């Protein structure tokens, strides 16, 4: 989708595209100069062929923007986020990340403290936890 848009709107970044309720394709976009209604309209027209199979919603990321790439996580280190994993993971215990006796969870909320090319580190309520990007199902910023 980003490659298709790059020909006409080279600065548009597709943050997330998801099918909602089986028939709606929701696309969150970003742009260095911000996302305007006019930009959303242009992107909708450029993706017009997708409307044959789905209703199409093109939107700005808003305050709870999705985080989908390592660069997104690095950009927002220091901010609060929610990270949901594909598989249950042990909740970190204070002073003992990845403790074997900790309960299993799929959702972690806390401050983004680091982001490498392989994983994001989150200071969650149960302690510090590192989560590989391959294990992330969905993540987004939270309002401060």
Tab-separated table of C-alpha atoms in Angstrom:
chain	number	residue	atom	x	y	z
A	1	UNK	CA	0.000	0.000	0.000
A	2	UNK	CA	2.815	2.415	0.887
A	3	UNK	CA	4.586	1.579	-2.368
A	4	UNK	CA	1.415	2.377	-4.332
A	5	UNK	CA	0.990	5.700	-2.557
A	6	UNK	CA	4.679	6.615	-2.955
A	7	UNK	CA	4.206	7.432	-6.646
A	8	UNK	CA	1.702	10.216	-5.934
A	9	UNK	CA	2.133	10.953	-2.214
A	10	UNK	CA	5.782	10.080	-1.447
A	11	UNK	CA	5.767	11.480	2.113
A	12	UNK	CA	2.707	9.545	3.281
A	13	UNK	CA	3.487	6.751	5.725
A	14	UNK	CA	0.934	3.990	6.242
A	15	UNK	CA	1.026	3.314	9.982
A	16	UNK	CA	-1.579	0.564	10.073
A	17	UNK	CA	-4.107	-1.029	7.749
A	18	UNK	CA	-6.666	-3.335	9.315
A	19	UNK	CA	-9.919	-4.993	8.358
A	20	UNK	CA	-12.607	-4.177	10.907
A	21	UNK	CA	-15.896	-6.069	11.174
A	22	UNK	CA	-15.041	-8.069	8.072
A	23	UNK	CA	-15.969	-5.351	5.583
A	24	UNK	CA	-14.270	-2.093	6.574
A	25	UNK	CA	-10.634	-1.405	5.722
A	26	UNK	CA	-9.250	1.180	8.178
A	27	UNK	CA	-5.984	2.866	7.161
A	28	UNK	CA	-4.052	5.161	9.509
A	29	UNK	CA	-1.626	7.479	7.737
A	30	UNK	CA	0.965	10.031	8.798
A	31	UNK	CA	2.760	12.855	7.004
A	32	UNK	CA	5.640	15.111	8.147
A	33	UNK	CA	3.408	18.181	7.703
A	34	UNK	CA	0.459	16.535	9.471
A	35	UNK	CA	-2.632	14.780	8.205
A	36	UNK	CA	-5.389	16.950	6.765
A	37	UNK	CA	-8.836	16.100	5.481
A	38	UNK	CA	-7.574	16.851	1.970
A	39	UNK	CA	-4.721	14.355	2.344
A	40	UNK	CA	-7.139	11.675	3.595
A	41	UNK	CA	-9.357	12.345	0.563
A	42	UNK	CA	-6.414	12.068	-1.862
A	43	UNK	CA	-5.262	8.795	-0.279
A	44	UNK	CA	-8.839	7.449	-0.426
A	45	UNK	CA	-8.972	8.222	-4.152
A	46	UNK	CA	-5.571	6.595	-4.756
A	47	UNK	CA	-6.791	3.436	-2.987
A	48	UNK	CA	-10.129	3.514	-4.767
A	49	UNK	CA	-9.852	-0.026	-6.111
A	50	UNK	CA	-9.923	-1.321	-2.524
A	51	UNK	CA	-13.437	0.094	-2.143
A	52	UNK	CA	-14.679	-2.649	-4.469
A	53	UNK	CA	-14.099	-5.193	-1.660
A	54	UNK	CA	-14.324	-3.041	1.483
A	55	UNK	CA	-15.634	0.223	2.764
A	56	UNK	CA	-12.553	2.400	3.222
A	57	UNK	CA	-11.673	4.684	6.143
A	58	UNK	CA	-8.498	6.776	5.895
A	59	UNK	CA	-7.573	8.610	9.078
A	60	UNK	CA	-4.846	10.402	10.997
A	61	UNK	CA	-3.300	8.357	13.797
A	62	UNK	CA	-4.712	10.569	16.552
A	63	UNK	CA	-3.319	10.790	20.073
A	64	UNK	CA	-3.282	6.998	20.515
A	65	UNK	CA	-1.339	6.422	17.312
A	66	UNK	CA	-0.375	2.877	16.351
A	67	UNK	CA	3.268	1.852	16.732
A	68	UNK	CA	4.200	-0.670	14.059
A	69	UNK	CA	7.896	-0.200	13.232
A	70	UNK	CA	11.085	0.005	15.315
A	71	UNK	CA	11.457	3.648	14.223
A	72	UNK	CA	8.043	4.445	15.727
A	73	UNK	CA	9.032	2.966	19.089
A	74	UNK	CA	12.376	4.818	19.057
A	75	UNK	CA	10.646	8.108	18.220
A	76	UNK	CA	8.368	7.820	21.244
A	77	UNK	CA	10.767	6.530	23.930
A	78	UNK	CA	9.690	8.177	27.174
A	79	UNK	CA	5.976	8.082	26.302
A	80	UNK	CA	3.334	5.686	27.661
A	81	UNK	CA	2.170	2.874	25.417
A	82	UNK	CA	0.154	-0.333	25.411
A	83	UNK	CA	1.733	-3.376	23.790
A	84	UNK	CA	-0.359	-6.486	23.109
A	85	UNK	CA	1.441	-9.710	22.287
A	86	UNK	CA	0.534	-12.621	20.020
A	87	UNK	CA	1.145	-15.172	22.765
A	88	UNK	CA	0.906	-14.916	26.553
A	89	UNK	CA	4.167	-13.829	28.184
A	90	UNK	CA	5.286	-13.797	31.803
A	91	UNK	CA	4.605	-10.451	33.429
A	92	UNK	CA	7.874	-8.983	34.660
A	93	UNK	CA	8.342	-8.815	38.405
A	94	UNK	CA	10.081	-5.845	39.980
A	95	UNK	CA	13.814	-6.465	39.689
A	96	UNK	CA	13.282	-9.778	37.873
A	97	UNK	CA	12.297	-9.295	34.221
A	98	UNK	CA	10.826	-12.412	32.590
A	99	UNK	CA	10.345	-14.166	35.912
A	100	UNK	CA	9.270	-17.806	35.530
A	101	UNK	CA	6.749	-17.620	38.390
A	102	UNK	CA	4.956	-14.535	37.079
A	103	UNK	CA	1.425	-14.813	35.660
A	104	UNK	CA	1.040	-14.893	31.870
A	105	UNK	CA	-0.328	-11.798	30.130
A	106	UNK	CA	-0.935	-10.560	26.600
A	107	UNK	CA	-1.213	-6.836	27.369
A	108	UNK	CA	1.455	-4.590	28.886
A	109	UNK	CA	1.099	-0.882	29.627
A	110	UNK	CA	3.894	1.455	30.670
A	111	UNK	CA	6.665	3.799	29.584
A	112	UNK	CA	8.715	2.988	26.497
A	113	UNK	CA	12.282	2.942	27.836
A	114	UNK	CA	14.225	1.544	24.853
A	115	UNK	CA	13.764	0.285	21.316
A	116	UNK	CA	16.387	-1.693	19.421
A	117	UNK	CA	16.076	-3.242	15.970
A	118	UNK	CA	14.844	-6.495	17.567
A	119	UNK	CA	12.711	-5.546	20.585
A	120	UNK	CA	11.024	-2.827	22.597
A	121	UNK	CA	11.554	-2.425	26.351
A	122	UNK	CA	8.646	-1.250	28.444
A	123	UNK	CA	8.586	-0.212	32.109
A	124	UNK	CA	5.221	-1.760	32.927
A	125	UNK	CA	3.376	-1.755	36.238
A	126	UNK	CA	4.769	-5.224	36.992
A	127	UNK	CA	8.379	-4.334	36.075
A	128	UNK	CA	10.586	-3.880	33.029
A	129	UNK	CA	9.908	-6.238	30.124
A	130	UNK	CA	11.544	-6.611	26.702
A	131	UNK	CA	9.209	-7.756	23.934
A	132	UNK	CA	10.501	-8.843	20.507
A	133	UNK	CA	8.738	-7.082	17.617
A	134	UNK	CA	7.858	-10.486	16.173
A	135	UNK	CA	5.710	-11.109	19.275
A	136	UNK	CA	3.771	-7.839	19.056
A	137	UNK	CA	0.210	-8.189	17.783
A	138	UNK	CA	-0.717	-4.529	18.243
A	139	UNK	CA	0.653	-1.501	20.063
A	140	UNK	CA	-0.245	2.130	20.440
A	141	UNK	CA	0.634	5.286	22.339
A	142	UNK	CA	-1.537	6.318	25.274
A	143	UNK	CA	-2.558	9.867	26.076
A	144	UNK	CA	-0.463	11.461	28.806
